[in-house]
Tab-separated table of C-alpha atoms in Angstrom:
chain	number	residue	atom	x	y	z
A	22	UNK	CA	-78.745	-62.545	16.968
A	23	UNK	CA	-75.509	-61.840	15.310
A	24	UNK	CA	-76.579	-62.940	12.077
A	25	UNK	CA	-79.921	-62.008	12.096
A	26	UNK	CA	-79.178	-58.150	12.736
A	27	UNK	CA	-76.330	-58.517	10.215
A	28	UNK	CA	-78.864	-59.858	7.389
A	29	UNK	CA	-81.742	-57.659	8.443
A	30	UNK	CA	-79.331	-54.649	8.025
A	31	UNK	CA	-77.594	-55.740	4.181
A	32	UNK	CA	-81.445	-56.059	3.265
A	33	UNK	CA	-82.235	-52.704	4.144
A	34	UNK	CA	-78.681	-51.032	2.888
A	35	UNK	CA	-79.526	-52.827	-0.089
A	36	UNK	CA	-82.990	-51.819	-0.718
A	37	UNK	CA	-81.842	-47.701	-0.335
A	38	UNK	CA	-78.196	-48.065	-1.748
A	39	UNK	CA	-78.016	-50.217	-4.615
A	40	UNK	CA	-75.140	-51.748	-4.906
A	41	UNK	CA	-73.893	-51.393	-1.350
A	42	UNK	CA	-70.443	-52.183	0.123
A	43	UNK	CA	-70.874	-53.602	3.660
A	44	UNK	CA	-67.967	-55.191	5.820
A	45	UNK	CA	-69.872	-57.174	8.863
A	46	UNK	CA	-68.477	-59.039	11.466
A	47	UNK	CA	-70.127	-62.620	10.760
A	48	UNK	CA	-69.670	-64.587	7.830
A	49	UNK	CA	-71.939	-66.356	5.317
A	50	UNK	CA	-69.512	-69.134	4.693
A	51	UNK	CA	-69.771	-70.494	8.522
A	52	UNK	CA	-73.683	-69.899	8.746
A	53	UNK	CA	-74.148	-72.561	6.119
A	54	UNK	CA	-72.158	-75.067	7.064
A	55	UNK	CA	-74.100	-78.318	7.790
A	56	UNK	CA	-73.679	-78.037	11.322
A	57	UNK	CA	-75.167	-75.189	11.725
A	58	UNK	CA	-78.474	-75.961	9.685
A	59	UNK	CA	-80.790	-75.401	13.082
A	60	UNK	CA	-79.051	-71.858	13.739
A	61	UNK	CA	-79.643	-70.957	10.126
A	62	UNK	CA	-83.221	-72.133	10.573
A	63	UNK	CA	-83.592	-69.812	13.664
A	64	UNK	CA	-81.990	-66.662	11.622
A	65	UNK	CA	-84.327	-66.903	8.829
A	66	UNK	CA	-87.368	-67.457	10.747
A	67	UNK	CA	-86.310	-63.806	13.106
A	68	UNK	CA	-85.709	-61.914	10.143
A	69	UNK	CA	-89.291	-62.823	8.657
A	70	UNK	CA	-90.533	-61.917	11.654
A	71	UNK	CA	-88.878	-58.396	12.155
A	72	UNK	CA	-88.230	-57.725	8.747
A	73	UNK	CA	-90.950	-59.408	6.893
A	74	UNK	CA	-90.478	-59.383	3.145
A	75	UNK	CA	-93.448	-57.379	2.176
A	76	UNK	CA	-92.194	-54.462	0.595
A	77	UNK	CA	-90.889	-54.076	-3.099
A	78	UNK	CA	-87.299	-54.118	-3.887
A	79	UNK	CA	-86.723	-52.033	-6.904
A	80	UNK	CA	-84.640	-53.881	-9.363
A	81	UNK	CA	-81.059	-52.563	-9.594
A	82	UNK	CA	-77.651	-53.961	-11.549
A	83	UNK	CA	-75.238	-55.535	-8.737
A	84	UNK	CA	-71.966	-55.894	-9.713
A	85	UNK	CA	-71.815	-58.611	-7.127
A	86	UNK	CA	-73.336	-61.259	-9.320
A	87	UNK	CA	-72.812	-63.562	-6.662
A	88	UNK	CA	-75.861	-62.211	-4.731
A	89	UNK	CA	-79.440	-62.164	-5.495
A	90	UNK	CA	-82.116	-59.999	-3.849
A	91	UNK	CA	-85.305	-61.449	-4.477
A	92	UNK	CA	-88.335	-58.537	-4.905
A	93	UNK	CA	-91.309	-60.692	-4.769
A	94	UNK	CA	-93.821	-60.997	-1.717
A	95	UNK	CA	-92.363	-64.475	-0.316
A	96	UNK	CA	-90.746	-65.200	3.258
A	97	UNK	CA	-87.261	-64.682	2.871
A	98	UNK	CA	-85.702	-68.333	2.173
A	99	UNK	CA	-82.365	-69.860	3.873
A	100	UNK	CA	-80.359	-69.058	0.776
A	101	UNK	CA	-81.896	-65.062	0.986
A	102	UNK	CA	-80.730	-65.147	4.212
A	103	UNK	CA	-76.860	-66.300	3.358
A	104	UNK	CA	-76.957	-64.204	0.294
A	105	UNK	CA	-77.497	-61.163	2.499
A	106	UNK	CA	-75.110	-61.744	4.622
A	107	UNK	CA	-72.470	-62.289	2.469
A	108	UNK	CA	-73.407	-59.175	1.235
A	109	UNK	CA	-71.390	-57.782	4.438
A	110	UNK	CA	-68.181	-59.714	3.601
A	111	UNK	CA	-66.528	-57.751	0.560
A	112	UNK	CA	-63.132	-58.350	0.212
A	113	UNK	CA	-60.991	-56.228	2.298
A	114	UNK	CA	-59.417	-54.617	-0.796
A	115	UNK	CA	-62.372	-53.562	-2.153
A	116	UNK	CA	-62.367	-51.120	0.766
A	117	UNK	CA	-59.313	-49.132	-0.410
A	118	UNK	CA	-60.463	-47.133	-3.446
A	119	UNK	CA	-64.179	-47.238	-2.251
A	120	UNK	CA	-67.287	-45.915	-0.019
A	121	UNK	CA	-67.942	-48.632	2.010
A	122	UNK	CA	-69.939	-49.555	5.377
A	123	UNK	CA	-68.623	-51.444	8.346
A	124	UNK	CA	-71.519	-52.822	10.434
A	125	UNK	CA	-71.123	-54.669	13.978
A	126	UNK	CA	-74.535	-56.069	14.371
A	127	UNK	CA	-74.355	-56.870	18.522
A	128	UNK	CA	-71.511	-55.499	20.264
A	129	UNK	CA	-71.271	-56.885	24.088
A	130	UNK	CA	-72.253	-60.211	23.098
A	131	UNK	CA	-71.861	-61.353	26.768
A	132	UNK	CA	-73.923	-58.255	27.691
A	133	UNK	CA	-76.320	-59.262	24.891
A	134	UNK	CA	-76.844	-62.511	27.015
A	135	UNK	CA	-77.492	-61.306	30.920
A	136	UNK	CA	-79.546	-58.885	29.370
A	137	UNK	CA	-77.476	-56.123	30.015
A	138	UNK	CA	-75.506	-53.326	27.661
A	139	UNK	CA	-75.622	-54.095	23.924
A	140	UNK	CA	-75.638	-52.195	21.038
A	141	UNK	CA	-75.979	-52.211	17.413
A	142	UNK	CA	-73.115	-50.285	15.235
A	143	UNK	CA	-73.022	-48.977	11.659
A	144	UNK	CA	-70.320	-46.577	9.729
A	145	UNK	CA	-70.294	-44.917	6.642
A	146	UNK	CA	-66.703	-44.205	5.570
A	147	UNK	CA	-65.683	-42.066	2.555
A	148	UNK	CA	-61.906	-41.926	1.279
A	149	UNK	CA	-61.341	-44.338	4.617
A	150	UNK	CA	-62.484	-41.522	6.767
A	151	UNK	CA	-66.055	-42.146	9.180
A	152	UNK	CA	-69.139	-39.469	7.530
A	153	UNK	CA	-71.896	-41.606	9.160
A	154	UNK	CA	-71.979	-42.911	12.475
A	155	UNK	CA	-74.980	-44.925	14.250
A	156	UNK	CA	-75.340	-46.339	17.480
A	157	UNK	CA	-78.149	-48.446	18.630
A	158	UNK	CA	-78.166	-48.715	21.997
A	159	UNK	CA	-81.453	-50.958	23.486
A	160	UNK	CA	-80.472	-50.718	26.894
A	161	UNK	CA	-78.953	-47.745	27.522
A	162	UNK	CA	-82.057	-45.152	28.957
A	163	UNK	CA	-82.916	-42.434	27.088
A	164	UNK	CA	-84.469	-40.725	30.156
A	165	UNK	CA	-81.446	-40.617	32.101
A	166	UNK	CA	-78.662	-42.595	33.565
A	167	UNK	CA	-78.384	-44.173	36.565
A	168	UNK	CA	-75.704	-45.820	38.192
A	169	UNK	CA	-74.705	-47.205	42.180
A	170	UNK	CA	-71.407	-46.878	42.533
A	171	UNK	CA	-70.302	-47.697	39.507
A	172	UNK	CA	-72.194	-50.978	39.136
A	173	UNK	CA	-74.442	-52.152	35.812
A	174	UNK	CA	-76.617	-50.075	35.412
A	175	UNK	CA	-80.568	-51.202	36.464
A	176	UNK	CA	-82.121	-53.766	34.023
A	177	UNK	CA	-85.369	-51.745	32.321
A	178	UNK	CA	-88.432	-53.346	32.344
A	179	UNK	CA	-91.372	-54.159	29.491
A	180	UNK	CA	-91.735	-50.352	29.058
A	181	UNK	CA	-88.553	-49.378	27.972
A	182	UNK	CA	-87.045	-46.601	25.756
A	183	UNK	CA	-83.266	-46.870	24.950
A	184	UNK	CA	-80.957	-44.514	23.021
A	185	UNK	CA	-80.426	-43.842	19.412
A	186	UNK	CA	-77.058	-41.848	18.675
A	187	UNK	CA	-76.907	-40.658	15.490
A	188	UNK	CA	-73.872	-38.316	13.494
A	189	UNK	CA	-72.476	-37.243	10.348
A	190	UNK	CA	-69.161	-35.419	9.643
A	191	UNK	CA	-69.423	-31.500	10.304
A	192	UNK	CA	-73.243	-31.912	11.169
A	193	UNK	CA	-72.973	-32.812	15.060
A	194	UNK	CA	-73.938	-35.327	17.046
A	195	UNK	CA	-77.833	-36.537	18.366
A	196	UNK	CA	-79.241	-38.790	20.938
A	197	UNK	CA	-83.072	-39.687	20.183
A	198	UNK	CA	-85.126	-42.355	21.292
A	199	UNK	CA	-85.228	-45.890	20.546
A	200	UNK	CA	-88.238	-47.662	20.736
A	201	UNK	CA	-88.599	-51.583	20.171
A	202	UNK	CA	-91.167	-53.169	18.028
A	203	UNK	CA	-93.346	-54.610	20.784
A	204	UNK	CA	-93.653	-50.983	22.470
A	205	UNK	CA	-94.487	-48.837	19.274
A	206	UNK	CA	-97.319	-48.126	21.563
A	207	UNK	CA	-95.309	-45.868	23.660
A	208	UNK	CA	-94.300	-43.696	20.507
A	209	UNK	CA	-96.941	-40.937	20.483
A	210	UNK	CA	-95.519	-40.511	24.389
A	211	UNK	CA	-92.001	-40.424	23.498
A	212	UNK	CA	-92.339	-38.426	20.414
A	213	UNK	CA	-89.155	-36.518	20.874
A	214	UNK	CA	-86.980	-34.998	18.485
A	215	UNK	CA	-83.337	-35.626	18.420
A	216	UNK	CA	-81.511	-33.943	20.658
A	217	UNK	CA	-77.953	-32.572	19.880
A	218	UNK	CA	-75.162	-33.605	22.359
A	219	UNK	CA	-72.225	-32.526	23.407
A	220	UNK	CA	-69.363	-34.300	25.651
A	221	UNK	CA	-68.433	-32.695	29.159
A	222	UNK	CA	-66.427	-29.513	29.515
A	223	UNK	CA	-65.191	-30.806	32.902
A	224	UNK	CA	-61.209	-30.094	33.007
A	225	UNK	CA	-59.983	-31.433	36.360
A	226	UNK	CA	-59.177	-35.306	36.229
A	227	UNK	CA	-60.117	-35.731	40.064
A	228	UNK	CA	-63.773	-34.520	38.942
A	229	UNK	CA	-63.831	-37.041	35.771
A	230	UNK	CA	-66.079	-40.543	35.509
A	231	UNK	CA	-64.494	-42.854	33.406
A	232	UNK	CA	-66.011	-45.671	32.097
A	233	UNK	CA	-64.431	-49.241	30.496
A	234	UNK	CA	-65.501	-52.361	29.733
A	235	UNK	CA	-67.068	-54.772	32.276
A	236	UNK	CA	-65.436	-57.874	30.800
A	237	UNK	CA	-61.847	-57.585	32.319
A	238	UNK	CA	-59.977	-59.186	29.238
A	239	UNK	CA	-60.921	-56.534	27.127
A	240	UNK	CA	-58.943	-53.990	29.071
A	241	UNK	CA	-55.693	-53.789	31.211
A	242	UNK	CA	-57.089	-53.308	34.967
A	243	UNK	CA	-53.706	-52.696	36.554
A	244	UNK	CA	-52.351	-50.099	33.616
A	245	UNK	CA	-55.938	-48.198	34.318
A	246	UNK	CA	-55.463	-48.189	37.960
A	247	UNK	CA	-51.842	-46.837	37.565
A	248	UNK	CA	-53.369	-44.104	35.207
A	249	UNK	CA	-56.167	-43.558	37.628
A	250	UNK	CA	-53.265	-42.901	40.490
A	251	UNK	CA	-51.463	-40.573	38.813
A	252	UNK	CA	-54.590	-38.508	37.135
A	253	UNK	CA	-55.785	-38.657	40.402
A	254	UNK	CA	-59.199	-39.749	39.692
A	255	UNK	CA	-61.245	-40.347	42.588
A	256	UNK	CA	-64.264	-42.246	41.303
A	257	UNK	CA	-65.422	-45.615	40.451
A	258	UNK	CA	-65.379	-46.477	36.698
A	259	UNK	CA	-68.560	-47.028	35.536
A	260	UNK	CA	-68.085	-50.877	33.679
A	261	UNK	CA	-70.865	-51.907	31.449
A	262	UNK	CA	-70.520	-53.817	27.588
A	263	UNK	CA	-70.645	-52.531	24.004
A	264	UNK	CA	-69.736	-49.246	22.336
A	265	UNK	CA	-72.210	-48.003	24.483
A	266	UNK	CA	-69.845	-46.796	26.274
A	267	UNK	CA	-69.241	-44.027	23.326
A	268	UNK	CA	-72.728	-42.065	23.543
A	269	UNK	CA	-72.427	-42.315	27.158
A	270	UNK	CA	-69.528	-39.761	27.035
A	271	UNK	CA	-70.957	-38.225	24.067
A	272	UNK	CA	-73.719	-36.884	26.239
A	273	UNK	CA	-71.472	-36.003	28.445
A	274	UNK	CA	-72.104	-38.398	31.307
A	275	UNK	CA	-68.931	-39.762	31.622
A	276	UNK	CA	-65.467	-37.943	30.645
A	277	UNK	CA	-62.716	-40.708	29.740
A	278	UNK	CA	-63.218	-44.041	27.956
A	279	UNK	CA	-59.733	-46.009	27.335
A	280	UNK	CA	-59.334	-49.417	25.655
A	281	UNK	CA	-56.057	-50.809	26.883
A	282	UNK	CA	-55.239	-53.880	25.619
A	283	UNK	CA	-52.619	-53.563	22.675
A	284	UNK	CA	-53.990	-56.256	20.329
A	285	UNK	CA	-55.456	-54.127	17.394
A	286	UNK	CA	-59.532	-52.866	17.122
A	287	UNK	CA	-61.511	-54.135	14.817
A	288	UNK	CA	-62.593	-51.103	12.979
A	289	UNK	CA	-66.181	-52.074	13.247
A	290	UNK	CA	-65.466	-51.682	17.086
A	291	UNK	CA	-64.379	-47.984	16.306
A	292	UNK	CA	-65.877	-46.318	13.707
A	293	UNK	CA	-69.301	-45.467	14.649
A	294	UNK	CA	-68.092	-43.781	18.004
A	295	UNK	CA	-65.359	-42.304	16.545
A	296	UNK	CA	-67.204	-39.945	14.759
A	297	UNK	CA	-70.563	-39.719	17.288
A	298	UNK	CA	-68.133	-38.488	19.743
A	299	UNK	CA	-65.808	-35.913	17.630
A	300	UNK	CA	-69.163	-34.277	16.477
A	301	UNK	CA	-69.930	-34.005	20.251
A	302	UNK	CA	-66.800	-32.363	20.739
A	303	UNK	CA	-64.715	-35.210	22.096
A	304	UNK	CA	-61.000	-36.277	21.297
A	305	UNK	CA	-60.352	-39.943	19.596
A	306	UNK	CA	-56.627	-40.689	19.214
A	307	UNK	CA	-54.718	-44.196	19.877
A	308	UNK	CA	-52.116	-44.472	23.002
A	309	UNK	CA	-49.454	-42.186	21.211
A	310	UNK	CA	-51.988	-39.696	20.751
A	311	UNK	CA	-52.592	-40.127	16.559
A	312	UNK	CA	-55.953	-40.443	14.932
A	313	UNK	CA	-57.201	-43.689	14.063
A	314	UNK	CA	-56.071	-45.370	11.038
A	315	UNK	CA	-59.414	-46.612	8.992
A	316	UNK	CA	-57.316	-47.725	5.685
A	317	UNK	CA	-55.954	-51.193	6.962
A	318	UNK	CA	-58.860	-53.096	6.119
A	319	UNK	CA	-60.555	-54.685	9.213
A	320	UNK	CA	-58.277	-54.483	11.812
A	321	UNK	CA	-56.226	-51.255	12.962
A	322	UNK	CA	-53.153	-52.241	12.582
A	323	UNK	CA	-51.473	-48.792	12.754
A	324	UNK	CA	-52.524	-48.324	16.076
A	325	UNK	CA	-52.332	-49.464	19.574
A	326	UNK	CA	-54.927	-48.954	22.525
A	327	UNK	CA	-57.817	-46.343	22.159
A	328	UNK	CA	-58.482	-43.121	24.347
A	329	UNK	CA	-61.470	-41.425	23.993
A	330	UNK	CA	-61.659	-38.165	26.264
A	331	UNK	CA	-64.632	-35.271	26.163
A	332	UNK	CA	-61.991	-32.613	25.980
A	333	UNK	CA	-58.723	-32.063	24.675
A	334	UNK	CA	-57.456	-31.201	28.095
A	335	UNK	CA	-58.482	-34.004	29.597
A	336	UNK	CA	-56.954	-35.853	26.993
A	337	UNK	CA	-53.567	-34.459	26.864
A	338	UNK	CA	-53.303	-35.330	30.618
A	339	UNK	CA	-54.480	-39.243	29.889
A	340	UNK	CA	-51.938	-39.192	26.874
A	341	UNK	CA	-48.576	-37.636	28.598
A	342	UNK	CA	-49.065	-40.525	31.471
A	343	UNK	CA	-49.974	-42.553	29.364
A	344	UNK	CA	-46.714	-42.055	27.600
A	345	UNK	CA	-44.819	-43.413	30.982
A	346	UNK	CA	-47.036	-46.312	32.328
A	347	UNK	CA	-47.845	-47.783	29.127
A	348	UNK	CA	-44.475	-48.170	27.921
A	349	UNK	CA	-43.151	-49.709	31.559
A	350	UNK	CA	-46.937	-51.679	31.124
A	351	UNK	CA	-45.133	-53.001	27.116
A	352	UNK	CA	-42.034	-54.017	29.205
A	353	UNK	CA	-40.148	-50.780	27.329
């Protein structure tokens, strides 16, 4: 799935933004090794199927000359397939001096696979600084969220619309529907326009939701229940996978979102939401409170753990404690 979304999404960048600088998660190289000749064979025959290469490619100088784009009406071959996807692995300098797009083409992997929370993220960054930002989130439902006491979330059925969150830089944020393939029937019923959003004005921490991620070793459990202590926040977290998690408090349905663990993001992890949820009026700093730093190539190694809040209030409160439990939590 990874590599299929990845290649299905160079193809398309390609096709409107000739040449196009793409930094994706997966890598060609590993794809065609030997060993992994049936898993190629399975990529190439999803992305003829939801990406069918019908459609003319107009013919545009590359100055990748290591890639070809074919623009004929022929299945897309096992080579098309690699050669797309390395279009997604530029070399990390590259990205210093240039536009560029970082793409993560399934976050929540292990949410991907119990059919729960997934999504689909893609950034447009200008002078290292987020002007497009694009959620796809399949499972999250566009007509509302529910929620028991902080468990996942109900698993939708055939019918299902999930949510589209959409920004660019001074332009707001949007939420509009996202409709599969198999249930383009349902689009004259859904035929909504995006909607702007806006993150919660709520002030008082013992009123907040906060929501983190339901796989335990991509947070710090007992530094979040310290913070919860002190902030006094009284309800469950709501736990689910992906950057998801991002347009849920960009519509303002949860308040606080806080990645804990000190290893550096990924800035594929971070750049979509970070802008989705500024536009909606939300705060993005690291765990000292400074803006994230997009110019170290694909990790961010100039800062440690992530707090995302829906208002600067909230997020000066999550900030000053977090300034005494995370340091005792670093062994300071």
């Amino acid at each position: 799935a990874d590599y299929g979304a990845q290649a299905v999404i160079s193809l398309i960048l390609f096709a409107h933004n000739c040449p196009c600088r793409l930094l994706g998660e997966e890598e060609s190289i590993t794809l065609a090794l030997d060993e992994n000749k049936t898993v190629l064979e399975t990529v190439v025959n999803a992305v003829n199927e939801i990406y069918p290469h019908n459609i003319f490619f107009h013919q545009c100088s590359s100055r990748r000359e290591d890639i070809r784009v074919p623009h004929v009406v022929l299945p897309w071959t096992a080579q098309d397939i690699i050669d797309a996807i390395k279009m997604g692995n530029i070399n990390v300098g590259e990205i210093a001096e240039n536009d560029f797009w970082v793409l993560d083409p399934i976050d929540g992997t292990k949410g991907f696979l119990r059919r729960g929370q997934y999504a689909i993220g893609l950034a447009f960054l200008r002078d290292n600084v987020p002007i497009i930002g694009i959620i796809a989130s399949p499972k999250l439902p566009f007509f509302g969220w529910e929620d028991a006491a902080g468990e996942v979330p109900f698993l939708p059925g055939p019918e299902f619309i999930g949510s589209l969150f959409t920004a660019s830089l001074g332009n707001g944020a949007y939420v509009e529907p996202l409709i599969s393939n198999k249930d383009l029937s349902l689009a004259d019923d859904v035929n909504l326009p995006p909607r702007r959003i806006h993150t919660s004005s709520t002030t008082n921490t013992a009123d907040i939701v906060f929501t983190e991620s339901y796989e335990s070793e991509h947070t710090n459990r007992l530094l979040s229940d310290r913070l919860f202590h002190h902030l006094h926040i009284q309800k469950d977290p709501i736990r689910i996978d992906s950057m998801s998690k991002f347009g849920l408090l960009a519509q303002g349905d949860v308040q606080l979102l806080m990645r804990l663990k000190t290893a550096p993001e990924m800035i594929w992890d971070q750049a979509p939401g970070n802008l989705i949820v500024t536009e909606a009026g939300g705060v993005v700093t690291d765990g000292n409170g400074h803006p994230l730093d997009f110019s170290t190539g694909k990790t961010l190694t100039n800062n440690k753990r992530v707090i995302v809040s829906a208002n600067r209030s909230i997020h000066d409160k999550v900030i000053e404690a977090l300034q005494i439990y995370g340091q005792v939590d670093d062994g300071l």
